[in-house]
PDB file of C-alpha atoms in Angstrom:
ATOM      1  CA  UNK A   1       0.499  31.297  -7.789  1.00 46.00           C
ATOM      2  CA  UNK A   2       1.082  27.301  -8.672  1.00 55.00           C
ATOM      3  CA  UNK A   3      -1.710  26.417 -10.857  1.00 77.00           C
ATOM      4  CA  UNK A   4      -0.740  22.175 -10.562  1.00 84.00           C
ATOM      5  CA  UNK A   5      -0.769  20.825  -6.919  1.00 88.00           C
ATOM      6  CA  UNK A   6       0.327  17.664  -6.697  1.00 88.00           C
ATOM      7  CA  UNK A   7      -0.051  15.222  -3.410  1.00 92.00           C
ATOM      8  CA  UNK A   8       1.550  11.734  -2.813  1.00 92.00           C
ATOM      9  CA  UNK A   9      -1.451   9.451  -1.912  1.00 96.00           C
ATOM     10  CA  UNK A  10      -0.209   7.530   1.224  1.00 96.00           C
ATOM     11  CA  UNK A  11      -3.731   4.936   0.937  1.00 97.00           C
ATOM     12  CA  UNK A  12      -3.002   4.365  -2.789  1.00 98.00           C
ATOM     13  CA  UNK A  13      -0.333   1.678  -4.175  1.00 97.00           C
ATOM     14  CA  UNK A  14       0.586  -0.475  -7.010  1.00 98.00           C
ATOM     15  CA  UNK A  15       0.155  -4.364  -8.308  1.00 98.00           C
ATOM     16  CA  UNK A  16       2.327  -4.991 -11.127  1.00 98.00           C
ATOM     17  CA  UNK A  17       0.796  -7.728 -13.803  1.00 98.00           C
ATOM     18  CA  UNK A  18       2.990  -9.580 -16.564  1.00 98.00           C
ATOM     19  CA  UNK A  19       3.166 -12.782 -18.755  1.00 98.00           C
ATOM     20  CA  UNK A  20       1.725 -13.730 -22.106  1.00 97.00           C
ATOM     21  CA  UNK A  21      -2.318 -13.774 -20.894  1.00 98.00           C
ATOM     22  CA  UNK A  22      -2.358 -10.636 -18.906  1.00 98.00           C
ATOM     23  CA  UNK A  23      -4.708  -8.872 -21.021  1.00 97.00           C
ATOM     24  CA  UNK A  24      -7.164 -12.004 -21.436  1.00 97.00           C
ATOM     25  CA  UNK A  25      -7.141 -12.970 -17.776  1.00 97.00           C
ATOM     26  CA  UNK A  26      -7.931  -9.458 -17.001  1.00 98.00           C
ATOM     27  CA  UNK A  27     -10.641  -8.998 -19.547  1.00 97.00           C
ATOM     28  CA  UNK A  28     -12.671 -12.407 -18.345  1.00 96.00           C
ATOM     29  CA  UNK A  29     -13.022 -11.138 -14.766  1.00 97.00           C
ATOM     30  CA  UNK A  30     -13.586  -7.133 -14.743  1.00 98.00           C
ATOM     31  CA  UNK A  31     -15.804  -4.790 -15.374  1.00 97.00           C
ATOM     32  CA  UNK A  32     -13.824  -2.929 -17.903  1.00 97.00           C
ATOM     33  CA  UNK A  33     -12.326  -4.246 -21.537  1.00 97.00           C
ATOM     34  CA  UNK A  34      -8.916  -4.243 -20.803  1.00 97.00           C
ATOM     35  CA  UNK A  35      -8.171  -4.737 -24.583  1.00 97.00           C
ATOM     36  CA  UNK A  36      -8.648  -1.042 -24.713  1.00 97.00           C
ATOM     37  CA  UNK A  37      -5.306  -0.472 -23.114  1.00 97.00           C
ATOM     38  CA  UNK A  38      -3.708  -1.327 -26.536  1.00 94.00           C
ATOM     39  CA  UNK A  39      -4.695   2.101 -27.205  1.00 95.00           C
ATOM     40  CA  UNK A  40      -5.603   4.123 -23.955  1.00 94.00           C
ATOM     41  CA  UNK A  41      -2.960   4.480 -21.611  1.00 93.00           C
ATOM     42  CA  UNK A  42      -5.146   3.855 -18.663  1.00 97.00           C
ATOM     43  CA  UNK A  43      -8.989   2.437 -17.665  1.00 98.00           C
ATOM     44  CA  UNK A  44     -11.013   2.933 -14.577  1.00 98.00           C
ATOM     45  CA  UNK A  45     -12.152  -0.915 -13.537  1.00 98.00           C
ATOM     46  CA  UNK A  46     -13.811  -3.110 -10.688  1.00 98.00           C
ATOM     47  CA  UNK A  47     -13.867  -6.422  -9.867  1.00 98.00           C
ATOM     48  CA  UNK A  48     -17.492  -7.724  -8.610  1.00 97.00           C
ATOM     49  CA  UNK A  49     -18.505 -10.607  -6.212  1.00 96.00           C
ATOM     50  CA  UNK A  50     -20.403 -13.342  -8.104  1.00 94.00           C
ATOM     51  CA  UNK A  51     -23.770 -11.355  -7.009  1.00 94.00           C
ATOM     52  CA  UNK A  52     -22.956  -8.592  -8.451  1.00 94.00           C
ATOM     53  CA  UNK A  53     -21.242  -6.057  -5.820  1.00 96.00           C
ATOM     54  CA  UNK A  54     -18.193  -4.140  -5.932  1.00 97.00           C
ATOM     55  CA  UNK A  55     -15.049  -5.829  -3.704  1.00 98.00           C
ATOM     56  CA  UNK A  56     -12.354  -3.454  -5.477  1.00 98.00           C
ATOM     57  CA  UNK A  57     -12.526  -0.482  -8.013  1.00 98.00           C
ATOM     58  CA  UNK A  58      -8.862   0.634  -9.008  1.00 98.00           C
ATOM     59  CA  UNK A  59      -7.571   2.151 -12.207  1.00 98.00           C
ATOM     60  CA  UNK A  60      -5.864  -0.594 -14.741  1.00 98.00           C
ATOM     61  CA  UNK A  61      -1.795   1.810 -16.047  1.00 98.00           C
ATOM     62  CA  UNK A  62      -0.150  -0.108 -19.187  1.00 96.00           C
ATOM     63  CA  UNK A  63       3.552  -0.008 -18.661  1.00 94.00           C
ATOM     64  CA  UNK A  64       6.652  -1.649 -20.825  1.00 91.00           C
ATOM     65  CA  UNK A  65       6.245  -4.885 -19.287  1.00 94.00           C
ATOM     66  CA  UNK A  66       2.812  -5.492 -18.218  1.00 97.00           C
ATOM     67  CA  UNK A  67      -0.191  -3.577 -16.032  1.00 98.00           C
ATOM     68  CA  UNK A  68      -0.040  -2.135 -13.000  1.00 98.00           C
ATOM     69  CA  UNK A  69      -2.781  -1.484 -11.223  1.00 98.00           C
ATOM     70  CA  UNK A  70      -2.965   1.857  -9.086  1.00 98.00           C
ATOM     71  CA  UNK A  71      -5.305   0.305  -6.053  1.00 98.00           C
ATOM     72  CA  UNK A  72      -6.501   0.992  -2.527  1.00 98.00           C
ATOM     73  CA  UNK A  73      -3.329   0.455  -0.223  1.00 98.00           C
ATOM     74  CA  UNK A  74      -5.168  -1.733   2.584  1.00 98.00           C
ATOM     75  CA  UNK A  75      -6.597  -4.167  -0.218  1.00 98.00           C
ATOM     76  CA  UNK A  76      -3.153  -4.759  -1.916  1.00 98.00           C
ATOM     77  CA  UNK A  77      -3.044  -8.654  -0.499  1.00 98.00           C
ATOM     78  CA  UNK A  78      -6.571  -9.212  -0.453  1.00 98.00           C
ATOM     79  CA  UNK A  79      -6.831  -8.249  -3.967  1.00 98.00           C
ATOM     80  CA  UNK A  80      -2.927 -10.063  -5.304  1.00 98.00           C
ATOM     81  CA  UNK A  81      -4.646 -12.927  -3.456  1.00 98.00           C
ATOM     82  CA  UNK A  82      -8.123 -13.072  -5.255  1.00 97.00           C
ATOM     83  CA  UNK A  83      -6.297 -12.489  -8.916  1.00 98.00           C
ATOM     84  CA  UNK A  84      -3.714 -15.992  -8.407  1.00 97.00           C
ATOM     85  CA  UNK A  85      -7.182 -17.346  -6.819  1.00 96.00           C
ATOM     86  CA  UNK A  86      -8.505 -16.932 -10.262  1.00 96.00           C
ATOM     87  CA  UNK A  87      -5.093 -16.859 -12.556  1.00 96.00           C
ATOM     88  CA  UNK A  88      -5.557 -20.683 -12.428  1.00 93.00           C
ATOM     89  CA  UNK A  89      -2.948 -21.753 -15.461  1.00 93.00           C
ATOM     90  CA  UNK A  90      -3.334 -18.588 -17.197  1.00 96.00           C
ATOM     91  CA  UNK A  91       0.398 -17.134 -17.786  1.00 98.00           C
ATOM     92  CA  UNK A  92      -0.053 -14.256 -15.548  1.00 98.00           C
ATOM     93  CA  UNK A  93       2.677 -13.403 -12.857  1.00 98.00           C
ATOM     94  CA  UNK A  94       1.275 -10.932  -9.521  1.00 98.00           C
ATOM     95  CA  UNK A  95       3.338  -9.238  -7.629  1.00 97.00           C
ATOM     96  CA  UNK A  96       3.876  -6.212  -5.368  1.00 97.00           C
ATOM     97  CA  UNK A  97       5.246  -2.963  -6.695  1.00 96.00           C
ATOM     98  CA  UNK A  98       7.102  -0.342  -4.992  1.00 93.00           C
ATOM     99  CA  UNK A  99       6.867   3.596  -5.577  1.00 91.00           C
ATOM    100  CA  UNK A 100       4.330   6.184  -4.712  1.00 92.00           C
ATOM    101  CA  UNK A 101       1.120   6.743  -5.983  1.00 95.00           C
ATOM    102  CA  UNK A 102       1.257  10.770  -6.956  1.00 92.00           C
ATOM    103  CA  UNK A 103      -1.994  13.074  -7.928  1.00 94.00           C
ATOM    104  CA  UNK A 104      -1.827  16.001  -9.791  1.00 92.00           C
ATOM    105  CA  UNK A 105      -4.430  18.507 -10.731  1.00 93.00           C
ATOM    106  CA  UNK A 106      -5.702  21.964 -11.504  1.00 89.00           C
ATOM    107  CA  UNK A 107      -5.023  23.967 -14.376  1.00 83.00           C
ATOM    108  CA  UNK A 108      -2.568  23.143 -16.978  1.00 78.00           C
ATOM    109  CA  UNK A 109      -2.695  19.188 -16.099  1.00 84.00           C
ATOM    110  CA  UNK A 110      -3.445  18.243 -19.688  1.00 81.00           C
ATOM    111  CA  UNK A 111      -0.319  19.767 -20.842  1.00 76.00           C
ATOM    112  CA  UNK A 112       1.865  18.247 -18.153  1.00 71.00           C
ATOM    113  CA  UNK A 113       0.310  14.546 -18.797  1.00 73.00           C
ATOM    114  CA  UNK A 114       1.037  14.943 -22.601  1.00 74.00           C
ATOM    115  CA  UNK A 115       4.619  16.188 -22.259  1.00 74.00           C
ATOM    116  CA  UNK A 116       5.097  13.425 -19.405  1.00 74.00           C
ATOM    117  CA  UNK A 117       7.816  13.030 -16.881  1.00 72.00           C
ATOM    118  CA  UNK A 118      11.109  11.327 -16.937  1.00 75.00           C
ATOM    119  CA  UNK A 119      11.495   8.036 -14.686  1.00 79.00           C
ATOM    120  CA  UNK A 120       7.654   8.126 -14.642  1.00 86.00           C
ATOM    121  CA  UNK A 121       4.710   6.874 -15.939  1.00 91.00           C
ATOM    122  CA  UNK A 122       1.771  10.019 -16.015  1.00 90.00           C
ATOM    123  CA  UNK A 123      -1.847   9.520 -17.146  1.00 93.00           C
ATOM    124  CA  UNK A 124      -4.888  11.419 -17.489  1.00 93.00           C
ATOM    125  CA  UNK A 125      -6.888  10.116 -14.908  1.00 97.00           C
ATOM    126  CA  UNK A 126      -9.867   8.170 -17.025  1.00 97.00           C
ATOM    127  CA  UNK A 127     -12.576   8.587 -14.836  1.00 98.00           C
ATOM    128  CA  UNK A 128     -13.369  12.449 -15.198  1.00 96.00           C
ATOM    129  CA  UNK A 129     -10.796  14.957 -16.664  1.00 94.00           C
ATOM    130  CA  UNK A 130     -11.488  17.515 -13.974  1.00 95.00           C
ATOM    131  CA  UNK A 131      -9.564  14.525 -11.633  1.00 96.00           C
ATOM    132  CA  UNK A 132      -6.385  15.559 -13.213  1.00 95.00           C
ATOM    133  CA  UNK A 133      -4.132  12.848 -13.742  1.00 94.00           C
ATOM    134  CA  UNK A 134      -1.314  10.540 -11.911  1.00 94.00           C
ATOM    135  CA  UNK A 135       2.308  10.044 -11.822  1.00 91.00           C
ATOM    136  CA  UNK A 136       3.888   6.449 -10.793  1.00 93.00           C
ATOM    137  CA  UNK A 137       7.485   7.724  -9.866  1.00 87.00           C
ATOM    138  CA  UNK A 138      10.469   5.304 -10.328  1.00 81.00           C
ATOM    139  CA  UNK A 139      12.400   7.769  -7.628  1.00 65.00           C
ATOM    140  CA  UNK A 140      11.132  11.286  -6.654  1.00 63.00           C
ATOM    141  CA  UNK A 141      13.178  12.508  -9.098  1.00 62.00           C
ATOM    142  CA  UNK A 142       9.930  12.771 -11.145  1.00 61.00           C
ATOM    143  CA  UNK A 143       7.908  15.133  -9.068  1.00 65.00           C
ATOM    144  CA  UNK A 144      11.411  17.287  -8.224  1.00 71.00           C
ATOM    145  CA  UNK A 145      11.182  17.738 -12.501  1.00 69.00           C
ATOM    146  CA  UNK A 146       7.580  18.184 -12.540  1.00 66.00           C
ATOM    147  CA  UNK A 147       8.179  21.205 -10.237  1.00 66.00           C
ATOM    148  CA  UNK A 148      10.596  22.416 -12.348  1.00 70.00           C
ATOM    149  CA  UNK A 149       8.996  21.967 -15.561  1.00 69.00           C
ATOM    150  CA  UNK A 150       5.690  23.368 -14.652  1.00 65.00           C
ATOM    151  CA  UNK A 151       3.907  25.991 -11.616  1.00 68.00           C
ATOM    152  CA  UNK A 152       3.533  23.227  -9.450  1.00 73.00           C
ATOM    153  CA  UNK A 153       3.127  23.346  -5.460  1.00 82.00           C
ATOM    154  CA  UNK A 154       3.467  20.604  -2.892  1.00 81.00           C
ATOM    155  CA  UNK A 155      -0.353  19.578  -1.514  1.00 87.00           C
ATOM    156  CA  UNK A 156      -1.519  17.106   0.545  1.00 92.00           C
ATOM    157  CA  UNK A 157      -3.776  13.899   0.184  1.00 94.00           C
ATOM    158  CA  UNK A 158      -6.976  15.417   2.071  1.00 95.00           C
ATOM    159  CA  UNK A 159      -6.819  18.428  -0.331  1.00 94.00           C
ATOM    160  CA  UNK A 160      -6.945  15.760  -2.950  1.00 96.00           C
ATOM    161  CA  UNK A 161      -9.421  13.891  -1.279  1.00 96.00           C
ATOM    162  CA  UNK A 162     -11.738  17.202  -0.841  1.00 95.00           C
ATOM    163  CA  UNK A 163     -11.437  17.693  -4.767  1.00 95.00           C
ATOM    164  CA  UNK A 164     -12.479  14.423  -5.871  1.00 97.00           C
ATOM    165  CA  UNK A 165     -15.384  14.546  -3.309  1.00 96.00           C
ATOM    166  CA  UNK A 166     -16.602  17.510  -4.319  1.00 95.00           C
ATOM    167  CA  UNK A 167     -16.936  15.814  -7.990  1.00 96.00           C
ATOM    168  CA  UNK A 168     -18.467  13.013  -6.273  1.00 96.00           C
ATOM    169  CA  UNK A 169     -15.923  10.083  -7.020  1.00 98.00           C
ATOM    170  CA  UNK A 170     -16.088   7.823  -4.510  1.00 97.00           C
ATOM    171  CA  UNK A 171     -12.380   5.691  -4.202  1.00 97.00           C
ATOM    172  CA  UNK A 172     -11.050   3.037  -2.226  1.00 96.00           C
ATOM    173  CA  UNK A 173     -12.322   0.576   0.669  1.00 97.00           C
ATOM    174  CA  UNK A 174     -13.315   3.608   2.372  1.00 95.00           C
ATOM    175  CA  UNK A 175     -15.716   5.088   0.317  1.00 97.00           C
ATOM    176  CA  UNK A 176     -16.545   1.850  -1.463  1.00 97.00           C
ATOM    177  CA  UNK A 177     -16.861  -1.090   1.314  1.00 96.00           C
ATOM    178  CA  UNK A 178     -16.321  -4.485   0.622  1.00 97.00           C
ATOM    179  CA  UNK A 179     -20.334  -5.915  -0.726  1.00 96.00           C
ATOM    180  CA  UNK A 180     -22.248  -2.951  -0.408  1.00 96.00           C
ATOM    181  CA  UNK A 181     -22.381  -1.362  -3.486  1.00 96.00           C
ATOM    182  CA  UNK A 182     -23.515  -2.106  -6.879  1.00 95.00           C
ATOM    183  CA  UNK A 183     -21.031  -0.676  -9.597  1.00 95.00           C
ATOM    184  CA  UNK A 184     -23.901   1.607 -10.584  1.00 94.00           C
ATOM    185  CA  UNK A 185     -24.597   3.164  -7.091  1.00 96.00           C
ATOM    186  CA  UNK A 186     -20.782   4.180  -6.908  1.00 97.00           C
ATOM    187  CA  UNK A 187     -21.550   5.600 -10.729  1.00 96.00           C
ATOM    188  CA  UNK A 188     -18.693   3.199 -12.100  1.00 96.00           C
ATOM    189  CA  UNK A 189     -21.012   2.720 -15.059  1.00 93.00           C
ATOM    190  CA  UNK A 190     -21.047   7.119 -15.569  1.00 94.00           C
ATOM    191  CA  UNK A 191     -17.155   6.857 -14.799  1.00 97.00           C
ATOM    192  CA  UNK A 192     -15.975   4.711 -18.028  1.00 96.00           C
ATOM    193  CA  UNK A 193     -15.920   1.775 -15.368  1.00 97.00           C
ATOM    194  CA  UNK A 194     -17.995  -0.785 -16.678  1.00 95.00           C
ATOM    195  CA  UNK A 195     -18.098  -2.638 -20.505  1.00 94.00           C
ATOM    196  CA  UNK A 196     -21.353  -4.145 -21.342  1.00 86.00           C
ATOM    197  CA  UNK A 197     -20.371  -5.356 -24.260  1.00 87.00           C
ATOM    198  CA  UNK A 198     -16.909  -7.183 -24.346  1.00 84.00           C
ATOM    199  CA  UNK A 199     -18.560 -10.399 -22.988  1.00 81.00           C
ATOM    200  CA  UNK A 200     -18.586 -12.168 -19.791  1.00 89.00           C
ATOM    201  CA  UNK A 201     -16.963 -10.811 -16.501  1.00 94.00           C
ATOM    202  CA  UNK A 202     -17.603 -12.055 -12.576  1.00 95.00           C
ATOM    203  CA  UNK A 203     -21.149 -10.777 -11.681  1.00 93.00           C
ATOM    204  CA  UNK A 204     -22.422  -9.809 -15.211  1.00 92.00           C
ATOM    205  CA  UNK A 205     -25.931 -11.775 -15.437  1.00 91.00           C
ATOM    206  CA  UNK A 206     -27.224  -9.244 -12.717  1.00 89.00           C
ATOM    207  CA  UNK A 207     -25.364  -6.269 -13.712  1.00 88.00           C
ATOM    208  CA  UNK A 208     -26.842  -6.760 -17.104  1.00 88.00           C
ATOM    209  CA  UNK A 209     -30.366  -7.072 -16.162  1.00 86.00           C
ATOM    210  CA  UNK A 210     -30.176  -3.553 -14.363  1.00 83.00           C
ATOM    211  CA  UNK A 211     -29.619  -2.363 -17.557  1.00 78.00           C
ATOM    212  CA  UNK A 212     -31.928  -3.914 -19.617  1.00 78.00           C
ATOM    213  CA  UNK A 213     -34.627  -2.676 -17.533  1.00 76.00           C
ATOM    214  CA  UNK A 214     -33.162   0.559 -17.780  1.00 71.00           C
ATOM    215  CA  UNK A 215     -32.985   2.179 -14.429  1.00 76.00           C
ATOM    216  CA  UNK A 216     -30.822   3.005 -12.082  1.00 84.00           C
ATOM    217  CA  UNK A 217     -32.621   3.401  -8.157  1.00 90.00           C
ATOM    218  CA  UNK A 218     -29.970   5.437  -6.406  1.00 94.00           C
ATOM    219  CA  UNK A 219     -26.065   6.796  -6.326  1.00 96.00           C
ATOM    220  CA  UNK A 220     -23.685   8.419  -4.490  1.00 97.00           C
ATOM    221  CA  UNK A 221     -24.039  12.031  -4.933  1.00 96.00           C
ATOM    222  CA  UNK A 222     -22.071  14.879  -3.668  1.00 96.00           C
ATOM    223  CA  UNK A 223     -23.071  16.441  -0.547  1.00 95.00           C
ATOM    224  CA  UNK A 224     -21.961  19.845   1.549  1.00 95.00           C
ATOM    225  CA  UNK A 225     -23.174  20.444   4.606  1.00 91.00           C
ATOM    226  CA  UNK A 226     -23.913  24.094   5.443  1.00 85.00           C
ATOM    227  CA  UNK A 227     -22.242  26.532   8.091  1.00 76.00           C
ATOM    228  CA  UNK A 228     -23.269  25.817  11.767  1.00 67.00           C
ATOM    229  CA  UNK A 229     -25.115  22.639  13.390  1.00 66.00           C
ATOM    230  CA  UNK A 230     -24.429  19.699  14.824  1.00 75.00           C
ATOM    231  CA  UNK A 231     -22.106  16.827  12.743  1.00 79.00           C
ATOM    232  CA  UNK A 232     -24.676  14.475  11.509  1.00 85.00           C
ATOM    233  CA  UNK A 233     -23.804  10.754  11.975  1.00 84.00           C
ATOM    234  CA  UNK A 234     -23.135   8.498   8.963  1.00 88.00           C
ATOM    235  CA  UNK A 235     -26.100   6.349   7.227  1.00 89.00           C
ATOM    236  CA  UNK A 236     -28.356   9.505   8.858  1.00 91.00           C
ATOM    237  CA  UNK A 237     -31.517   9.979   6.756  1.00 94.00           C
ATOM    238  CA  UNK A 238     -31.280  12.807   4.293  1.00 95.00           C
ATOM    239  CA  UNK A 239     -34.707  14.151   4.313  1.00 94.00           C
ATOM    240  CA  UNK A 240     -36.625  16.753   1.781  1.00 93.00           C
ATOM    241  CA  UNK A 241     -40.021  18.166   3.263  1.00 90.00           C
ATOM    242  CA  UNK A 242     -40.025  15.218   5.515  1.00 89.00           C
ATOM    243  CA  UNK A 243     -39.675  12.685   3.229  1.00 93.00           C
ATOM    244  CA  UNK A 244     -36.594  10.229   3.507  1.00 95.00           C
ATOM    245  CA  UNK A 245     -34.433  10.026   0.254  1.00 95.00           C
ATOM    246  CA  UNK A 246     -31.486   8.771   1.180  1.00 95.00           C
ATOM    247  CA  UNK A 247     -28.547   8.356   3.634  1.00 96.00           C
ATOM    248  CA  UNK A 248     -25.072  10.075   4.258  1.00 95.00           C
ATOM    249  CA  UNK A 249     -22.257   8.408   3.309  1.00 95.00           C
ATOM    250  CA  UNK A 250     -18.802   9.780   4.103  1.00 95.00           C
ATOM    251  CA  UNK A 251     -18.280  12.636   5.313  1.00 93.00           C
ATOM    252  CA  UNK A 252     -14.815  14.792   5.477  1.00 92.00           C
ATOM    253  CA  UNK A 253     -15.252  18.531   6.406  1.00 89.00           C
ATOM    254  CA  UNK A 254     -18.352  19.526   5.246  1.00 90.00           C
ATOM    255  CA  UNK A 255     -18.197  17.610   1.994  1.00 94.00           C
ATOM    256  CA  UNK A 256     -19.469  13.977   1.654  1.00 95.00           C
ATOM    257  CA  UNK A 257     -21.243  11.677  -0.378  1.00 97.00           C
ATOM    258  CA  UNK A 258     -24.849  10.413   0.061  1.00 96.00           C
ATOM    259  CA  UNK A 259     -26.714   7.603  -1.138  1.00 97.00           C
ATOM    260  CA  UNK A 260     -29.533   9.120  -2.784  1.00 96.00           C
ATOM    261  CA  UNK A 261     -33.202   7.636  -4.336  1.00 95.00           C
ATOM    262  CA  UNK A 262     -32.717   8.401  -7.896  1.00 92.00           C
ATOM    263  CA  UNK A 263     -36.690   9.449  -8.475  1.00 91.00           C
ATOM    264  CA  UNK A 264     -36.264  11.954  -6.064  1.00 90.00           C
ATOM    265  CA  UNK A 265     -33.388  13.866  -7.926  1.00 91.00           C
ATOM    266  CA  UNK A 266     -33.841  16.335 -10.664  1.00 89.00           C
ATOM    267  CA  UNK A 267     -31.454  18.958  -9.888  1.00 89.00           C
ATOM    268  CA  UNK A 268     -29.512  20.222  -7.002  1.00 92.00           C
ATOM    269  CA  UNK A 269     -31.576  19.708  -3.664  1.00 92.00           C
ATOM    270  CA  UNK A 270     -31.604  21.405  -0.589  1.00 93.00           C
ATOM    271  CA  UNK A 271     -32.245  19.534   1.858  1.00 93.00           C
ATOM    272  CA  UNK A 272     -31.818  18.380   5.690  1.00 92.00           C
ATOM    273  CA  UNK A 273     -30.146  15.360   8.146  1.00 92.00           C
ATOM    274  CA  UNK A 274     -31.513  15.942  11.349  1.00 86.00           C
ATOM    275  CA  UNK A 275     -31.784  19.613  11.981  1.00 83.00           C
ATOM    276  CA  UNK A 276     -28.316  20.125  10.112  1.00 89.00           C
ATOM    277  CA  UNK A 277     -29.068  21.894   6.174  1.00 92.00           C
ATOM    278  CA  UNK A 278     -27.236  20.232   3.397  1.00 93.00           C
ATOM    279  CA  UNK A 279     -27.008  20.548   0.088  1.00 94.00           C
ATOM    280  CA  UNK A 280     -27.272  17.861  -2.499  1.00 95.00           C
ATOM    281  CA  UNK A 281     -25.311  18.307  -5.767  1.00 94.00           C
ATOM    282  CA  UNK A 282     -25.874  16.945  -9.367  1.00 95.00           C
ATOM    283  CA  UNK A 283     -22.543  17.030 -11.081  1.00 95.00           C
ATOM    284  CA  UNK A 284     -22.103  17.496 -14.523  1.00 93.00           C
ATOM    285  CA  UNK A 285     -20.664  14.584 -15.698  1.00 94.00           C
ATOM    286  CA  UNK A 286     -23.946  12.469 -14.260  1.00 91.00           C
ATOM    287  CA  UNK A 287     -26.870  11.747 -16.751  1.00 75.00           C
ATOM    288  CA  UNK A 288     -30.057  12.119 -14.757  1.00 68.00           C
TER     289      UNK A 288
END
């Protein structure tokens, strides 16, 4: 049995970056020091409104001639748009970039990421290993070779969606709307997303001064609902011993992710939206 499934995501795709201040432009407006790429292949990163909340998150890929950024697929213009809004004279050149977006994960991952693939850039993904990693295919000449070279089977991008769920990464426009979120709600700060100490980036001051008080008041947390009962509507209360913690989220299957008051967490939770059992989940990666 394939250990490595692999899935083309069809609502991911790619912003090449290139010219002389690439890596400066970058590094005064994100979350993330981009300088690390000089020695990390690839960086989890957001860009913030002025107040403070997430517009994009998207993973930051250094290539031969630049960055690419591996991005959600229906805020490709919005977000090409918003970096030549604030390129100003900087010697930066945005543009489009063809080719899939590819996930691959499961067992043996690490190995195929190290080797890499031919007419392909692979990475570990740097959010959490247990993501696996991604391949940005030239043709699909890479994946036919990655098939070959390792016990890999063709998946699908819900089965990749259900995995990352289930670790309780939140991705994309979807998951991560437009001005809702703080960067620590969507646990971009527990995800290598945020750099408090490269300098200034767009929305610092207030990210900052969550952290200097030093607490957190809710995240996203993994949720599965349990066999039978209705399907509870999104933003529905989640409720322990009648007591409202927090709200549901997204929901695909019977995994999801819930908003979730912090002080009421200290383990996994069983508890209830509506008359419909969940369970809430602590993963291991998150620091409680």
């Amino acid at each position: 049995m394939p250990r490595i499934r692999y899935a083309r995501l069809p609502h991911r795709s790619r912003i090449h970056l290139s010219g002389c201040d690439v890596v400066s432009f970058l590094n005064a407006i994100l979350t993330q020091n981009v300088e690390r790429l000089a020695e990390e292949r690839a960086l989890h990163a957001g860009l913030l409104t002025p107040k403070g909340k997430l517009s994009y998150d998207f993973m930051l890929v250094a290539c031969e001639d630049g960055i690419i950024i591996d991005c959600d697929a229906s805020q490709t213009e919005s977000l090409m748009e918003k970096l030549l809004l604030y390129r100003l004279r900087a010697d930066v050149a945005v543009r489009e970039q063809e080719g899939d977006v590819v996930a691959i994960w499961g067992e043996g991952v690490e190995n195929a990421a190290a080797q890499g693939v031919s007419g392909a850039i692979i990475f570990s993904d740097p959010r959490l290993s247990a993501l696996g990693a991604r391949i940005l295919p030239d043709t699909s000449a890479g994946l036919e070779e990655l098939s070959k070279r390792f016990p890999a089977c063709e998946s699908d991008a819900e089965a990749y969606q259900q995995h990352r769920l289930a670790l309780g990464v939140a991705e994309g426009v979807g998951e991560i709307p437009v001005d809702r979120f703080f960067p620590w709600e969507a646990c971009l700060d527990l995800l290598d997303g945020v750099s408090l100490d490269k300098g200034c980036f767009i929305g610092q001051e207030i990210v900052s001064r969550v952290y200097r008080k030093g607490r957190v008041s809710q995240r996203l947390l993994p949720l599965i609902l349990s066999d039978g009962g209705h399907i509870p509507e999104l933003d529905g209360n989640i409720e322990v011993d009648g007591k409202n913690i927090g709200t549901l989220h997204v929901l695909h299957g019977k995994q999801g992710l819930a908003l979730v008051k912090m002080e009421h967490v200290a383990g996994n939770i069983a508890a209830s939206i509506g008359a419909r059992p969940v369970e809430l989940v602590v993963p291991d990666w998150m620091e409680l």
